[in-house]
Amino acid sequence: MPRYDFRCRACGATFELRRPMAQAGDPAVCPQGHQDTVKLLSTVAVTGAASAGGAPQQAPSAGGGGGCCGGGCCG
Ligand SMILES: [Zn+2]
């Protein structure tokens, strides 16, 4: 059974819960009784959603045949 890490936003405590994947998105209750918790993505790998950095994209650069030299203005 996978293990999920949660963090309580009320008291700042972190705790772990073991639950089936079907209940991964269910709200968890802090051991102190708080219900304002968030799930941490530390143990569950997320694939396909990471897009760090940036895709190599060709930026339009100068010097690739400008429209200025058509009439001999710069040569
Ligand atoms: Zn708490």
Coordinates of N, CA, C and O and ligand atoms in Angstrom, one line a residue:
M1 N 0.9 -1.2 0.0 CA 0.0 0.0 0.0 C 0.9 1.2 0.0 O 1.8 1.3 0.8
P2 N 0.6 2.2 -0.9 CA 1.5 3.3 -1.0 C 1.3 4.2 0.3 O 0.3 4.2 1.0
R3 N 2.4 5.0 0.5 CA 2.4 5.8 1.7 C 2.4 7.3 1.2 O 3.1 7.6 0.3
Y4 N 1.6 8.1 1.8 CA 1.5 9.5 1.4 C 1.9 10.4 2.5 O 1.6 10.1 3.7
D5 N 2.6 11.4 2.2 CA 3.0 12.4 3.2 C 2.0 13.6 3.1 O 1.6 14.1 2.0
F6 N 1.6 14.0 4.3 CA 0.7 15.2 4.4 C 1.4 16.2 5.3 O 2.2 15.9 6.1
R7 N 0.9 17.4 5.1 CA 1.4 18.5 5.9 C 0.2 19.3 6.4 O -0.7 19.6 5.6
C8 N 0.2 19.5 7.7 CA -0.9 20.3 8.3 C -0.6 21.8 8.2 O 0.4 22.2 8.6
R9 N -1.6 22.5 7.6 CA -1.4 23.9 7.5 C -1.8 24.7 8.8 O -1.6 25.9 8.9
A10 N -2.4 24.0 9.6 CA -2.9 24.6 10.9 C -1.7 24.6 11.9 O -1.5 25.7 12.5
C11 N -1.0 23.5 12.0 CA 0.0 23.5 13.0 C 1.4 23.2 12.4 O 2.4 23.3 13.1
G12 N 1.4 23.0 11.1 CA 2.7 22.8 10.4 C 3.3 21.4 10.5 O 4.4 21.2 10.1
A13 N 2.6 20.5 11.1 CA 3.2 19.2 11.3 C 3.1 18.4 10.0 O 2.1 18.6 9.2
T14 N 4.0 17.5 9.9 CA 3.9 16.6 8.7 C 3.7 15.2 9.2 O 4.3 14.8 10.3
F15 N 2.9 14.4 8.5 CA 2.6 13.1 9.0 C 2.4 12.2 7.7 O 2.3 12.7 6.6
E16 N 2.5 10.9 8.0 CA 2.3 10.0 6.9 C 1.1 9.1 7.1 O 0.6 8.9 8.2
L17 N 0.5 8.8 5.9 CA -0.7 7.9 6.0 C -0.5 6.8 4.9 O 0.0 7.1 3.9
R18 N -0.9 5.7 5.3 CA -1.0 4.6 4.3 C -2.4 4.3 3.9 O -3.3 4.1 4.8
R19 N -2.6 4.5 2.7 CA -4.0 4.3 2.2 C -3.9 3.8 0.8 O -2.9 4.0 0.1
P20 N -5.0 3.2 0.3 CA -5.0 2.7 -1.1 C -5.0 3.9 -2.0 O -5.3 5.0 -1.7
M21 N -4.5 3.6 -3.2 CA -4.4 4.6 -4.2 C -5.7 5.2 -4.6 O -5.8 6.4 -5.0
A22 N -6.8 4.5 -4.4 CA -8.1 5.0 -4.7 C -8.5 6.1 -3.8 O -9.3 7.0 -4.1
Q23 N -7.8 6.1 -2.6 CA -8.2 7.2 -1.6 C -7.0 8.2 -1.5 O -6.9 8.9 -0.5
A24 N -6.2 8.2 -2.5 CA -5.0 9.1 -2.4 C -5.4 10.6 -2.3 O -4.8 11.4 -1.7
G25 N -6.5 10.9 -3.0 CA -6.9 12.3 -3.0 C -7.9 12.7 -1.9 O -8.3 13.8 -1.8
D26 N -8.2 11.7 -1.0 CA -9.1 12.1 0.1 C -8.4 13.0 1.1 O -7.2 12.9 1.3
P27 N -9.1 13.8 1.7 CA -8.5 14.7 2.7 C -8.1 13.9 3.9 O -8.7 12.9 4.3
A28 N -6.9 14.3 4.4 CA -6.4 13.6 5.6 C -6.5 14.5 6.8 O -6.6 15.8 6.7
V29 N -6.6 13.9 7.9 CA -6.8 14.7 9.2 C -5.4 14.6 9.9 O -4.8 13.5 10.1
C30 N -5.0 15.8 10.4 CA -3.8 15.9 11.2 C -3.9 15.0 12.4 O -5.0 14.9 13.0
P31 N -2.8 14.5 12.9 CA -2.9 13.7 14.2 C -3.4 14.6 15.3 O -3.9 14.1 16.3
Q32 N -3.2 15.9 15.2 CA -3.7 16.9 16.2 C -5.2 17.2 16.0 O -5.7 17.9 16.8
G33 N -5.8 16.7 14.9 CA -7.2 16.9 14.7 C -7.5 18.0 13.7 O -8.7 18.2 13.5
H34 N -6.5 18.6 13.1 CA -6.8 19.6 12.1 C -7.2 19.0 10.8 O -6.7 17.9 10.5
Q35 N -8.0 19.7 10.1 CA -8.4 19.1 8.8 C -7.8 19.9 7.6 O -8.1 19.6 6.5
D36 N -7.1 21.0 7.9 CA -6.5 21.8 6.9 C -5.2 21.3 6.5 O -4.1 21.7 6.9
T37 N -5.2 20.2 5.7 CA -3.9 19.5 5.4 C -3.8 19.5 3.9 O -4.7 19.6 3.1
V38 N -2.5 19.4 3.4 CA -2.2 19.3 2.0 C -1.3 18.0 1.8 O -0.5 17.7 2.7
K39 N -1.5 17.4 0.7 CA -0.7 16.2 0.4 C 0.6 16.6 -0.3 O 0.6 17.5 -1.2
L40 N 1.6 16.0 0.2 CA 3.0 16.3 -0.4 C 3.3 15.2 -1.4 O 3.0 14.0 -1.2
L41 N 3.9 15.7 -2.5 CA 4.3 14.7 -3.5 C 5.7 14.3 -3.4 O 6.6 14.6 -4.1
S42 N 6.0 13.5 -2.3 CA 7.3 13.1 -2.1 C 7.5 11.7 -2.4 O 8.6 11.3 -2.9
T43 N 6.5 10.9 -2.2 CA 6.7 9.4 -2.4 C 6.1 9.0 -3.7 O 6.5 8.0 -4.3
V44 N 5.1 9.7 -4.2 CA 4.4 9.3 -5.4 C 5.1 10.1 -6.6 O 5.1 11.3 -6.6
A45 N 5.6 9.4 -7.5 CA 6.2 10.0 -8.7 C 5.1 10.5 -9.7 O 4.2 9.7 -10.0
V46 N 5.3 11.7 -10.1 CA 4.4 12.2 -11.1 C 5.1 12.3 -12.4 O 6.1 12.9 -12.5
T47 N 4.6 11.6 -13.4 CA 5.2 11.6 -14.7 C 4.3 12.3 -15.7 O 3.1 12.3 -15.6
G48 N 5.0 13.0 -16.6 CA 4.3 13.6 -17.7 C 3.8 15.0 -17.4 O 3.4 15.8 -18.2
A49 N 4.0 15.5 -16.1 CA 3.5 16.8 -15.8 C 4.7 17.8 -15.5 O 4.5 18.9 -15.3
A50 N 5.9 17.2 -15.5 CA 7.0 18.1 -15.2 C 7.5 18.8 -16.5 O 7.8 18.1 -17.5
S51 N 7.6 20.1 -16.4 CA 8.1 20.8 -17.6 C 9.1 21.9 -17.0 O 8.8 23.1 -17.1
A52 N 10.2 21.4 -16.5 CA 11.1 22.4 -15.9 C 12.0 22.9 -17.1 O 12.2 22.3 -18.1
G53 N 12.5 24.1 -16.8 CA 13.3 24.7 -17.9 C 12.4 25.2 -19.0 O 11.5 26.0 -18.8
G54 N 12.8 24.8 -20.2 CA 12.0 25.2 -21.3 C 12.4 24.4 -22.5 O 13.5 23.9 -22.6
A55 N 11.5 24.3 -23.4 CA 11.8 23.5 -24.6 C 12.7 24.3 -25.5 O 12.6 25.5 -25.6
P56 N 13.6 23.6 -26.1 CA 14.5 24.3 -27.1 C 13.8 24.8 -28.3 O 13.4 24.0 -29.1
Q57 N 13.6 26.0 -28.3 CA 12.9 26.6 -29.4 C 13.7 27.7 -30.1 O 14.4 28.5 -29.5
Q58 N 13.7 27.7 -31.4 CA 14.5 28.6 -32.2 C 13.9 30.0 -32.1 O 12.8 30.2 -32.6
A59 N 14.6 30.9 -31.6 CA 14.2 32.3 -31.6 C 14.6 32.9 -32.9 O 15.7 32.7 -33.4
P60 N 13.8 33.8 -33.4 CA 14.2 34.5 -34.6 C 15.3 35.4 -34.4 O 15.2 36.4 -33.6
S61 N 16.4 35.1 -35.0 CA 17.6 35.9 -34.8 C 17.9 36.8 -36.0 O 17.6 36.5 -37.1
A62 N 18.6 37.9 -35.7 CA 19.0 38.8 -36.8 C 20.1 38.2 -37.6 O 20.9 37.4 -37.2
G63 N 20.2 38.6 -38.8 CA 21.3 38.2 -39.7 C 20.9 37.0 -40.6 O 21.7 36.5 -41.3
G64 N 19.6 36.7 -40.6 CA 19.2 35.6 -41.5 C 18.5 36.2 -42.7 O 17.4 35.7 -43.1
G65 N 19.0 37.1 -43.3 CA 18.4 37.7 -44.5 C 17.4 38.7 -44.2 O 16.1 38.5 -44.3
G66 N 17.8 39.8 -43.8 CA 16.9 40.9 -43.5 C 16.3 41.5 -44.7 O 16.7 41.3 -45.9
G67 N 15.3 42.3 -44.5 CA 14.7 43.0 -45.7 C 15.3 44.3 -46.0 O 14.9 45.0 -46.9
C68 N 16.4 44.7 -45.3 CA 17.0 46.0 -45.5 C 17.9 46.0 -46.7 O 18.0 47.0 -47.4
C69 N 18.5 44.9 -47.0 CA 19.6 44.9 -48.1 C 19.0 44.7 -49.5 O 19.8 44.5 -50.4
G70 N 17.7 44.7 -49.6 CA 17.2 44.5 -50.9 C 17.5 45.6 -51.9 O 17.8 45.3 -53.1
G71 N 17.6 46.8 -51.4 CA 17.8 47.9 -52.3 C 19.2 48.4 -52.3 O 19.5 49.5 -52.8
G72 N 20.1 47.7 -51.6 CA 21.5 48.1 -51.5 C 21.7 49.3 -50.5 O 22.6 50.1 -50.7
C73 N 20.9 49.3 -49.5 CA 21.0 50.4 -48.5 C 22.1 50.2 -47.5 O 22.6 51.1 -46.9
C74 N 22.5 48.9 -47.4 CA 23.6 48.6 -46.4 C 24.7 47.8 -47.0 O 25.4 47.1 -46.3
G75 N 25.0 48.0 -48.1 CA 26.1 47.2 -48.7 C 26.6 48.0 -49.8 O 27.7 47.8 -50.3
Ligands
ZN1 ZN -2.3 20.0 12.7

